[in-house]
mmCIF file of C-alpha atoms and ligand atoms in Angstrom:
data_model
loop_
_atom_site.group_PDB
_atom_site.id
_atom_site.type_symbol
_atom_site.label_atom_id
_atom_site.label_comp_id
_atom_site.label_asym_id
_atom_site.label_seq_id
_atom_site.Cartn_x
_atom_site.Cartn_y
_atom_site.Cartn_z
ATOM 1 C CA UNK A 12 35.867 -21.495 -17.422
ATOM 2 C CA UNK A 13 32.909 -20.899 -15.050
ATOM 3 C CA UNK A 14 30.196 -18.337 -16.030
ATOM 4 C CA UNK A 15 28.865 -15.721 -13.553
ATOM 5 C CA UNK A 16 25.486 -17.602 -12.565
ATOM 6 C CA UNK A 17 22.971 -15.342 -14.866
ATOM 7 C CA UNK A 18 25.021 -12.179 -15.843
ATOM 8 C CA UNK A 19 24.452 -10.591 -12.002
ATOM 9 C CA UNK A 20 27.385 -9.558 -10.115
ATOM 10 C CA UNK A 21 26.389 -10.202 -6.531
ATOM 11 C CA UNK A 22 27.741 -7.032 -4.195
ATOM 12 C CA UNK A 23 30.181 -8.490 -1.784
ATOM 13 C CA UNK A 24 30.808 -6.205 1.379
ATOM 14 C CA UNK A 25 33.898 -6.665 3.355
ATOM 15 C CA UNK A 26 33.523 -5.736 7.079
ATOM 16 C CA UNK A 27 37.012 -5.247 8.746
ATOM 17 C CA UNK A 28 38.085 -3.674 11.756
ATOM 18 C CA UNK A 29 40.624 -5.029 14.421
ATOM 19 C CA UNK A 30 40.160 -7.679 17.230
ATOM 20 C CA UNK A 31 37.170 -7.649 18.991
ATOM 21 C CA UNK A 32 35.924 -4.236 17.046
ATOM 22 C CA UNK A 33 32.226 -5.871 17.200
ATOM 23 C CA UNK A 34 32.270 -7.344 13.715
ATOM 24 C CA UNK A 35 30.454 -10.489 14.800
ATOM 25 C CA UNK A 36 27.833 -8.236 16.539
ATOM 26 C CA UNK A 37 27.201 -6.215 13.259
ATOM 27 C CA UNK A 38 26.686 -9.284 11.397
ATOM 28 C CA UNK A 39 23.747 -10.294 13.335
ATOM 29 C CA UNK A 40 22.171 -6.739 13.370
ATOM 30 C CA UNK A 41 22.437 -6.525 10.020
ATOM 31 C CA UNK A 42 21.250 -10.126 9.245
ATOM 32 C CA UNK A 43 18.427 -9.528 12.071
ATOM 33 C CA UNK A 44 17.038 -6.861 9.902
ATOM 34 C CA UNK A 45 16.921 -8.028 6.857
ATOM 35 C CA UNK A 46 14.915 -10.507 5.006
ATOM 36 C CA UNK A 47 16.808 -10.910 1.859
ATOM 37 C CA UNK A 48 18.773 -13.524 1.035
ATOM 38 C CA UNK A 49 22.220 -12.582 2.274
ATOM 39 C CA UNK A 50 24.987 -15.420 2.781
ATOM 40 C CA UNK A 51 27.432 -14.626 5.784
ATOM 41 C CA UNK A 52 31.377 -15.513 5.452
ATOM 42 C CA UNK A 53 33.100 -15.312 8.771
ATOM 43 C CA UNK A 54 36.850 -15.635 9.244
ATOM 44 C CA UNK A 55 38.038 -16.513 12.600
ATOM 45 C CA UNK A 56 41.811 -16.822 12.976
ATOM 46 C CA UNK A 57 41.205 -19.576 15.782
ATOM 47 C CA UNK A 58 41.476 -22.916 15.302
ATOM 48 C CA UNK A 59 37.319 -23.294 16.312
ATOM 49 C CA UNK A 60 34.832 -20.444 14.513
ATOM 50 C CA UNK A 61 32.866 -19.215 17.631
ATOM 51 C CA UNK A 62 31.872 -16.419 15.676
ATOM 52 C CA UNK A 63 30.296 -18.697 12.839
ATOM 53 C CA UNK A 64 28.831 -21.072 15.485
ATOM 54 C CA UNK A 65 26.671 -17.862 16.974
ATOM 55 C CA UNK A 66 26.021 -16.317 13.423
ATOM 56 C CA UNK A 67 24.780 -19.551 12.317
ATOM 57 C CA UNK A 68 22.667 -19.948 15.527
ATOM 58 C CA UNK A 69 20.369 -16.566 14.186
ATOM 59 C CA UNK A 70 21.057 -17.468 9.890
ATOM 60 C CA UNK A 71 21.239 -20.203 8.593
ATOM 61 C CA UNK A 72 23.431 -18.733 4.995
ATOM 62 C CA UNK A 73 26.769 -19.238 6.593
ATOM 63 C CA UNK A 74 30.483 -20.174 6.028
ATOM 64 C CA UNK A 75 33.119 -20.635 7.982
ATOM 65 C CA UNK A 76 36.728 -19.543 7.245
ATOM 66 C CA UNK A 77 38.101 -21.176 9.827
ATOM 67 C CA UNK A 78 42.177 -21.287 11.529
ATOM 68 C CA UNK A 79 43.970 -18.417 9.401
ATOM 69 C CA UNK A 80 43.038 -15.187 7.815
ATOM 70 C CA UNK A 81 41.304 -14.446 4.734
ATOM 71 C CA UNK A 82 43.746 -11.927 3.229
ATOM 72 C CA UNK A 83 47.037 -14.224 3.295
ATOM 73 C CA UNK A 84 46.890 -17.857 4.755
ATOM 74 C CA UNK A 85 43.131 -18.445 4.040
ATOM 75 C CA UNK A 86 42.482 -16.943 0.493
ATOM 76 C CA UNK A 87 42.205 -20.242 -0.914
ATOM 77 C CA UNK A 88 38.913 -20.880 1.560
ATOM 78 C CA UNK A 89 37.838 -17.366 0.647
ATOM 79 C CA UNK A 90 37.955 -18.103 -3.427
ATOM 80 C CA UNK A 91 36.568 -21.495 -2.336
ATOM 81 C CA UNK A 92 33.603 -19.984 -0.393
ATOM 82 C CA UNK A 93 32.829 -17.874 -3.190
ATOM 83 C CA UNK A 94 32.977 -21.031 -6.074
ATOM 84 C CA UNK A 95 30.332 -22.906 -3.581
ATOM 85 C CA UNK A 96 28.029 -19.284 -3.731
ATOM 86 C CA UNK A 97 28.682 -18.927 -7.450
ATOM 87 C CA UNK A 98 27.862 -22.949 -7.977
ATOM 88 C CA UNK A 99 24.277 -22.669 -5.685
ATOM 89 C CA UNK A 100 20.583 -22.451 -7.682
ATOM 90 C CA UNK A 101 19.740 -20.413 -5.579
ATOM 91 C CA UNK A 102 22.493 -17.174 -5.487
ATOM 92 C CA UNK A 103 22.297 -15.426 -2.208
ATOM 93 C CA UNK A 104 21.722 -11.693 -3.114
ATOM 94 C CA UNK A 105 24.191 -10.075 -1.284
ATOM 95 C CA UNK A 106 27.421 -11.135 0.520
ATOM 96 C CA UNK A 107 29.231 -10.140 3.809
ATOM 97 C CA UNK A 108 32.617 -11.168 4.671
ATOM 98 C CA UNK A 109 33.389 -10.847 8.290
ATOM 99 C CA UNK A 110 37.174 -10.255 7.713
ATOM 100 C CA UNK A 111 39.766 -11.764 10.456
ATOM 101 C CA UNK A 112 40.574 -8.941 13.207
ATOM 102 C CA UNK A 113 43.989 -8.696 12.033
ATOM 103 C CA UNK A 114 43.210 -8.702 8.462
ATOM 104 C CA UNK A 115 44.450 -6.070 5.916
ATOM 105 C CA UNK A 116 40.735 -5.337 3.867
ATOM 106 C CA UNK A 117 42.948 -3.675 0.893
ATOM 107 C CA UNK A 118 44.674 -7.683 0.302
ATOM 108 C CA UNK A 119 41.055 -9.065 0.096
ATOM 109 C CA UNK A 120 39.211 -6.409 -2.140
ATOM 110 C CA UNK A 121 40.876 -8.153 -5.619
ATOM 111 C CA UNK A 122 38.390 -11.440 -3.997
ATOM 112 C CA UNK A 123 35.469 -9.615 -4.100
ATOM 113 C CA UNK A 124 36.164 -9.169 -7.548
ATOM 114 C CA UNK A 125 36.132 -13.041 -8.759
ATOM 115 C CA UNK A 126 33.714 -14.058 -11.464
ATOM 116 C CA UNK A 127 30.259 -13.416 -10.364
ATOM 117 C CA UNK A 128 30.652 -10.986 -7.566
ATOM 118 C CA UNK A 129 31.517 -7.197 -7.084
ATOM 119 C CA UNK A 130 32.438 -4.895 -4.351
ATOM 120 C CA UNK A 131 29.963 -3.437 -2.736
ATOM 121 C CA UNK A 132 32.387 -1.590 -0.374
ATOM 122 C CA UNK A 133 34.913 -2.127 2.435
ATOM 123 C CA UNK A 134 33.518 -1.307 6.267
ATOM 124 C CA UNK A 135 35.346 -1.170 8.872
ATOM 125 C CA UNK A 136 34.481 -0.777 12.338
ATOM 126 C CA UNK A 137 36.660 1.438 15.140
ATOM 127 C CA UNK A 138 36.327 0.590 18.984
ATOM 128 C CA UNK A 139 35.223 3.771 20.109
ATOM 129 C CA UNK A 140 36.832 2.839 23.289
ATOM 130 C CA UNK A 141 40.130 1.596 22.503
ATOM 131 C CA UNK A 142 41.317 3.023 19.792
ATOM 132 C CA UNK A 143 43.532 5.454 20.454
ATOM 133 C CA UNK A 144 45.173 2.958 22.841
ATOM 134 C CA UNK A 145 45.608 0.767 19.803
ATOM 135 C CA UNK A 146 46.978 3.895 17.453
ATOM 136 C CA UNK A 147 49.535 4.631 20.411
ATOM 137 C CA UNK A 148 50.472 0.623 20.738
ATOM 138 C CA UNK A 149 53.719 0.057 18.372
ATOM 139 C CA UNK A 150 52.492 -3.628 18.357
ATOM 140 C CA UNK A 151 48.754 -2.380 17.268
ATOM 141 C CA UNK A 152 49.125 0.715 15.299
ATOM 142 C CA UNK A 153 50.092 -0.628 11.640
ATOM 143 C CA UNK A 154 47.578 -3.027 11.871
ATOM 144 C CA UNK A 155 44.844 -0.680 13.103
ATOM 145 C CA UNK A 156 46.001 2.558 10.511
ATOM 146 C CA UNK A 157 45.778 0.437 7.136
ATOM 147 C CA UNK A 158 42.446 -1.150 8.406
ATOM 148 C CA UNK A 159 41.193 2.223 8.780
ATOM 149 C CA UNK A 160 42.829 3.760 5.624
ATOM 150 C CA UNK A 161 41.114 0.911 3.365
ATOM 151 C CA UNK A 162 37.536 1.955 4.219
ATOM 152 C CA UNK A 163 34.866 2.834 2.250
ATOM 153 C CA UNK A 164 32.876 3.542 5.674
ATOM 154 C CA UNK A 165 34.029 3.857 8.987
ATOM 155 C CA UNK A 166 31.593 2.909 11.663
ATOM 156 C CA UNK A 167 31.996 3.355 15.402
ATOM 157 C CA UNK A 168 31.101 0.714 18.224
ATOM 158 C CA UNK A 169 31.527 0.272 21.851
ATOM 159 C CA UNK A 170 30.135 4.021 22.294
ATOM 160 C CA UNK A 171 28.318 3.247 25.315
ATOM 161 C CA UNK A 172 31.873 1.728 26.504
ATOM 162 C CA UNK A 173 33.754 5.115 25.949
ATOM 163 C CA UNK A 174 33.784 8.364 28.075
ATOM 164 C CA UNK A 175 32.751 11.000 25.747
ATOM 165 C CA UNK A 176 36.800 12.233 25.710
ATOM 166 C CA UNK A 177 37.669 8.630 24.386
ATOM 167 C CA UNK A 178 35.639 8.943 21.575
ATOM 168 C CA UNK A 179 36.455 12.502 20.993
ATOM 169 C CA UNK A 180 39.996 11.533 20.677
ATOM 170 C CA UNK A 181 39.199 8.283 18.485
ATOM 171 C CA UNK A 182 36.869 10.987 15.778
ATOM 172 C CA UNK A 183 40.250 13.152 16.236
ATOM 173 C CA UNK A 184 42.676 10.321 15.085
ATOM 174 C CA UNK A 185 40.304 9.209 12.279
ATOM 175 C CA UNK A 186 40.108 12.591 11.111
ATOM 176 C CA UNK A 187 43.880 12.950 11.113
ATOM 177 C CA UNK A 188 44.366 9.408 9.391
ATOM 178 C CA UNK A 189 41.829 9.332 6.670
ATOM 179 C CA UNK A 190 40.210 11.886 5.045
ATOM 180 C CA UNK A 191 36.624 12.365 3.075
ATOM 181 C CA UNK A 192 35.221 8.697 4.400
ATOM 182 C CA UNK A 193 32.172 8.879 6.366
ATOM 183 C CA UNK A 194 31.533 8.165 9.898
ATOM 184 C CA UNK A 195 28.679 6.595 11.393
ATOM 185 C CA UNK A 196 27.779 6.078 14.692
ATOM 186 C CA UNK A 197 27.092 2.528 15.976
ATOM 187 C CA UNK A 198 24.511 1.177 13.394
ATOM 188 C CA UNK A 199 20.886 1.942 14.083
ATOM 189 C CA UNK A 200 18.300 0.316 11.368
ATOM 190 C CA UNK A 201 19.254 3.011 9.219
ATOM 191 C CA UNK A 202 22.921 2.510 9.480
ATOM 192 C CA UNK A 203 22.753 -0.973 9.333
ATOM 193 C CA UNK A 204 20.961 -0.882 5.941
ATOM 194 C CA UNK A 205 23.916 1.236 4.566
ATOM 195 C CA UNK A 206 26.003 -0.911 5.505
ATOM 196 C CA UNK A 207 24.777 -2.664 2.834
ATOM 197 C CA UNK A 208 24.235 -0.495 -0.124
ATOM 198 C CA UNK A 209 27.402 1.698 -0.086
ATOM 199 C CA UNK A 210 26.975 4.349 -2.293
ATOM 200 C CA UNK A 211 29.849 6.055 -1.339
ATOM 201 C CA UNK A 212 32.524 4.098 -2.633
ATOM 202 C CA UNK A 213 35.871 5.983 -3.130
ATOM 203 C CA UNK A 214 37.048 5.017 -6.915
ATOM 204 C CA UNK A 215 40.698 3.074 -7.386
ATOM 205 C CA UNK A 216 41.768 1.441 -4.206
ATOM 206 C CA UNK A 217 42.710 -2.037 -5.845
ATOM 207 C CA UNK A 218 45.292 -3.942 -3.608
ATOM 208 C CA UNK A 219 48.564 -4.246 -4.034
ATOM 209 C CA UNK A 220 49.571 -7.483 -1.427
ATOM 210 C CA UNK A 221 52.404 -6.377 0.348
ATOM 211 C CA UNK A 222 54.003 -8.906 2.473
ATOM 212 C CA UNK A 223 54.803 -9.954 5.290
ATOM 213 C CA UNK A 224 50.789 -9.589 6.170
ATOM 214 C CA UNK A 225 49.368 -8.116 9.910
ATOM 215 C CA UNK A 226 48.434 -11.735 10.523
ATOM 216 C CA UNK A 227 51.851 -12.484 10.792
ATOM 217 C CA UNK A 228 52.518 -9.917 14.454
ATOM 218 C CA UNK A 229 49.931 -11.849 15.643
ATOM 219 C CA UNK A 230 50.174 -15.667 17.996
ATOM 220 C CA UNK A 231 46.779 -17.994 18.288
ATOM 221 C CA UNK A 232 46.980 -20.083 20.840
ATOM 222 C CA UNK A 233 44.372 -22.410 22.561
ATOM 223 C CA UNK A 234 43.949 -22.770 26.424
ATOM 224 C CA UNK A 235 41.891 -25.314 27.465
ATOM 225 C CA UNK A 236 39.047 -24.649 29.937
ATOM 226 C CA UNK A 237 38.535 -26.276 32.796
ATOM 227 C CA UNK A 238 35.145 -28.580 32.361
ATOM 228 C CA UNK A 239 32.760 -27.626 34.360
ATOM 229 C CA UNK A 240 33.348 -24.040 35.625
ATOM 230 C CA UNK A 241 31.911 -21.423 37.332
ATOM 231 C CA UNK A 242 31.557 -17.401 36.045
ATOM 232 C CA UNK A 243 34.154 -17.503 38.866
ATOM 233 C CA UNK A 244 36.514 -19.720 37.741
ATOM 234 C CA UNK A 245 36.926 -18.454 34.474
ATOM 235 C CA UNK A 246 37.145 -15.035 35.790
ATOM 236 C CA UNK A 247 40.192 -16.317 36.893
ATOM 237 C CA UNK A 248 41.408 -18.004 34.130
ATOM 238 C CA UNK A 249 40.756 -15.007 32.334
ATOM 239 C CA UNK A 250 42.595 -13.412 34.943
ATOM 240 C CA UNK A 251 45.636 -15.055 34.155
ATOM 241 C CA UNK A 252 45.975 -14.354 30.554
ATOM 242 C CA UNK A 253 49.462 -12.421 29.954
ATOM 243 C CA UNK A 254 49.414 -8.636 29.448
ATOM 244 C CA UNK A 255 49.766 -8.960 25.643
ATOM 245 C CA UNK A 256 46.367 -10.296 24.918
ATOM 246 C CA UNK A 257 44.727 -8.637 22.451
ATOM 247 C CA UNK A 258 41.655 -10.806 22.219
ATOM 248 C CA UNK A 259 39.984 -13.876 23.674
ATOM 249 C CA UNK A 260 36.859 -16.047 23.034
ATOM 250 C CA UNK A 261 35.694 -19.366 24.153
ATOM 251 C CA UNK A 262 32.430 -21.331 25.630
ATOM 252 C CA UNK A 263 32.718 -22.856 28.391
ATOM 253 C CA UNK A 264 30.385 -25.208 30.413
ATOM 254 C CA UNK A 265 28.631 -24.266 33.751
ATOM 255 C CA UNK A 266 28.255 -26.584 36.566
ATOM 256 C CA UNK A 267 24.060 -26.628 35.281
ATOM 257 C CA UNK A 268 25.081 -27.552 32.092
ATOM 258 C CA UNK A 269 24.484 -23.818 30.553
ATOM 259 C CA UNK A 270 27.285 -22.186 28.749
ATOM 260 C CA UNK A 271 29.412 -19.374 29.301
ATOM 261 C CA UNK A 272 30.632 -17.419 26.454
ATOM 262 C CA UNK A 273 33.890 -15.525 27.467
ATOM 263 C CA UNK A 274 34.718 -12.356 25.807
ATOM 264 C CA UNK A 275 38.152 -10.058 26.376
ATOM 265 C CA UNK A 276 39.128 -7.471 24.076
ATOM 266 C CA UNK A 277 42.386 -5.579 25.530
ATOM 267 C CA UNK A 278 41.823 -5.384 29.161
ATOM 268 C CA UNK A 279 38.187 -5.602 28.956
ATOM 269 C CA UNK A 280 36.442 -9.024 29.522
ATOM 270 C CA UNK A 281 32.961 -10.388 29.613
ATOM 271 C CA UNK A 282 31.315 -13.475 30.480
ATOM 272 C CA UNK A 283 27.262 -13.914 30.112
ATOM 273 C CA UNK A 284 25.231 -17.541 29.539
ATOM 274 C CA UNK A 285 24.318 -17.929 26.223
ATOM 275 C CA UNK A 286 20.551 -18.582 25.970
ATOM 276 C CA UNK A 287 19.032 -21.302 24.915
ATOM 277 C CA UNK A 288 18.663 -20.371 21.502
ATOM 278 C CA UNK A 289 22.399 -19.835 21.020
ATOM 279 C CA UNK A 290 23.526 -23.337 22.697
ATOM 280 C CA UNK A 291 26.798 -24.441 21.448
ATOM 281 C CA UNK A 292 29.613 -27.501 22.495
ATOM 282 C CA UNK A 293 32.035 -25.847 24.689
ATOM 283 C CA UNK A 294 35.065 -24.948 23.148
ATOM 284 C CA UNK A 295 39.055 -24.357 24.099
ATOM 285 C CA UNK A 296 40.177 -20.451 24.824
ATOM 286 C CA UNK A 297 40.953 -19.196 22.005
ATOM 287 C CA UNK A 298 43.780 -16.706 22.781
ATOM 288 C CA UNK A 299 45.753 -13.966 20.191
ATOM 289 C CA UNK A 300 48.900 -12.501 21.518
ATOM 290 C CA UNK A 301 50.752 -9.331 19.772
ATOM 291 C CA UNK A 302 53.802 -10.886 18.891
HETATM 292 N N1 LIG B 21 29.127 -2.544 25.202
HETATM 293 C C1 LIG B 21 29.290 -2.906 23.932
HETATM 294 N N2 LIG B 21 29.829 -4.100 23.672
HETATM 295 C C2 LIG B 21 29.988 -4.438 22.391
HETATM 296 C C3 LIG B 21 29.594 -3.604 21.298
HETATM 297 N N3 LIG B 21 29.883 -4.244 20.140
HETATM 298 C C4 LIG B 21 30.442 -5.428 20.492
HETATM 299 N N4 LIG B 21 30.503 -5.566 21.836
HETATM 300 C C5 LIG B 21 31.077 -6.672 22.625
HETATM 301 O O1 LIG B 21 32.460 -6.771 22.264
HETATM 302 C C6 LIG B 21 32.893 -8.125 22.263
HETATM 303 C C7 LIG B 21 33.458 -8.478 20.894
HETATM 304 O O2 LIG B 21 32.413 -8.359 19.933
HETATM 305 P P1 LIG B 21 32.453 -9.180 18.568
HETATM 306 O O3 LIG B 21 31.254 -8.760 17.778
HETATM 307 O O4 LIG B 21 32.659 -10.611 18.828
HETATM 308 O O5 LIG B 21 33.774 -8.556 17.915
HETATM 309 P P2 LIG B 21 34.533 -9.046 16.597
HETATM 310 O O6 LIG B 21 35.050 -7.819 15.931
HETATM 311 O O7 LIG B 21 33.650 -9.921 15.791
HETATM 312 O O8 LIG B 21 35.741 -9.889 17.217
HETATM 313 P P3 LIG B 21 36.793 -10.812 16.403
HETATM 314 O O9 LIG B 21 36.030 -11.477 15.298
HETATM 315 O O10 LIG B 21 37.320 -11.777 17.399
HETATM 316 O O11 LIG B 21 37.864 -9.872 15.896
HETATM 317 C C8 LIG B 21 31.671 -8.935 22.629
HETATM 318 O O12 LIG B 21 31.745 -9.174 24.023
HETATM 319 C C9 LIG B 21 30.502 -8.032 22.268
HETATM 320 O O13 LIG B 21 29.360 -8.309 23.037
HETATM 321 C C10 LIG B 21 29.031 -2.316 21.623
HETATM 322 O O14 LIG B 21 28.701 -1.480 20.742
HETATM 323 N N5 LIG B 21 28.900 -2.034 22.950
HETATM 324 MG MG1 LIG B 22 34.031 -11.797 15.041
HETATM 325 ZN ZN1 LIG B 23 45.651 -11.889 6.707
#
């Protein structure tokens, strides 16, 4: 029997959204603005947690759920993460969950839940940009729809990225697919601040886990990098990645010594130097495939 640290319920927000949606990104706006004592969860399906590495880097409050996803093959690190939070002196006063990209929100909610904790709400971010490619994508489209369709708040990214047709079409397909949940732009200091303090949560919406889960469409693989490279050479590696990449992330080490941290999300891919602040040991390519 383990009693809830002092009574409290500590909110728990789950922030979804698919591949590459700019989950990580959130995570350090939100933590960047914020002074309270928030502990950071962050799932990456890869067999090395980039995302945690460069979380960490800014916040020191983090866990890594590391080589599955949280709503079927990694629960047991989820409910795990939670008994360390619920064991600490010192509760954190809030919690976010970075969810895996290809994680169904709806399967972790009944988490959020566990002894000590509560649901603050579910958000889940839409690539401004690519979304209605992924809606239109039979390999893509289930995954993307019940992501969407389990928010509490839908928040848009990558609106810089999109021509202002994309993201006509992508408010057009949310529209169509879920009704009465807000949608925010790409969080300002305001937005970011809700993200935290939903007040909008929609009532029922407990999960029911269906199975087989969205993780399961999905391959990881790992492609080693060469050691050292150049932005050029692993432009071309990440040249050569087949047509049914849905995401890719890895650092890599420059001839200097610096590091390269290599981004793709569908066809788009980015490589900057991560500053000195943000140095990390190089990793492999992590690569996920639609099945
Ligand atoms: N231009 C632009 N780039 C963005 C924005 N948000 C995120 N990105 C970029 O998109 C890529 C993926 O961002 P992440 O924050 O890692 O996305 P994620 O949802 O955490 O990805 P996974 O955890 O792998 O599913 C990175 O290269 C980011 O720099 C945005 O609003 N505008
Ligand atoms: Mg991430
Ligand atoms: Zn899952």
């Amino acid at each position: 029997m383990i009693a809830p640290w002092d009574g409290r319920r500590v909110p728990v927000t789950l922030l979804g959204g698919f591949l590459g949606a700019g989950k990580t990104t959130v995570v350090n706006e939100v933590l960047a603005r914020t002074d309270r004592p928030i502990a950071a969860l962050v799932n990456d399906v890869g067999a090395v947690n980039i995302d945690a590495a460069l979380v960490r880097r800014r916040h020191g409050d983090t866990i890594e759920l590391t080589d599955g996803c949280v709503c079927c093959s990694l629960a047991g690190g989820l409910a795990a993460a939670l008994d360390t939070l619920r064991e600490r002196p010192d509760p954190p006063d809030h919690v976010i969950v970075e969810l895996s990209g290809v994680a169904d929100p709806g399967r972790v909610v009944p988490w959020a839940g566990s002894d000590g904790f509560r649901l603050d709400g579910v958000v889940v971010l839409v690539d401004a940009e690519q979304f209605p490619e992924r809606v239109h994508d039979p390999a893509t489209a289930d995954a993307v729809i019940t992501q969407v369709r389990r928010a509490d708040l839908l928040v848009l990214t990558k609106l810089d990225l999109a021509t202002p047709a994309t993201a006509a079409t992508t408010r057009e397909l949310l529209a169509s697919l879920v009704e009465g949940v807000p949608v925010l732009d790409s969080p300002d200091a305001v937005a970011a601040a809700a993200l935290l303090d939903l007040a909008t949560r929609r009532p029922g919406g407990v999960a029911d886990v269906p199975s087989p889960s969205l993780f399961d469409a999905h391959e990881v693989t790992t492609v080693p990098l060469p050691r050292p490279v150049d932005e050029a050479g692993l432009g071309q590696v990440l040249a050569g990645l087949p047509p049914s990449t849905l995401r890719a992330k890895g650092i890599a080490v420059a001839p200097d010594g610096s590091r390269l941290l290599a981004q793709v999300v569908g066809r788009r891919r980015e490589v900057r130097t991560l500053s000195d602040a943000e140095m990390q040991p190089p990793t492999d390519l992590v690569v996920i495939t639609a099945r």
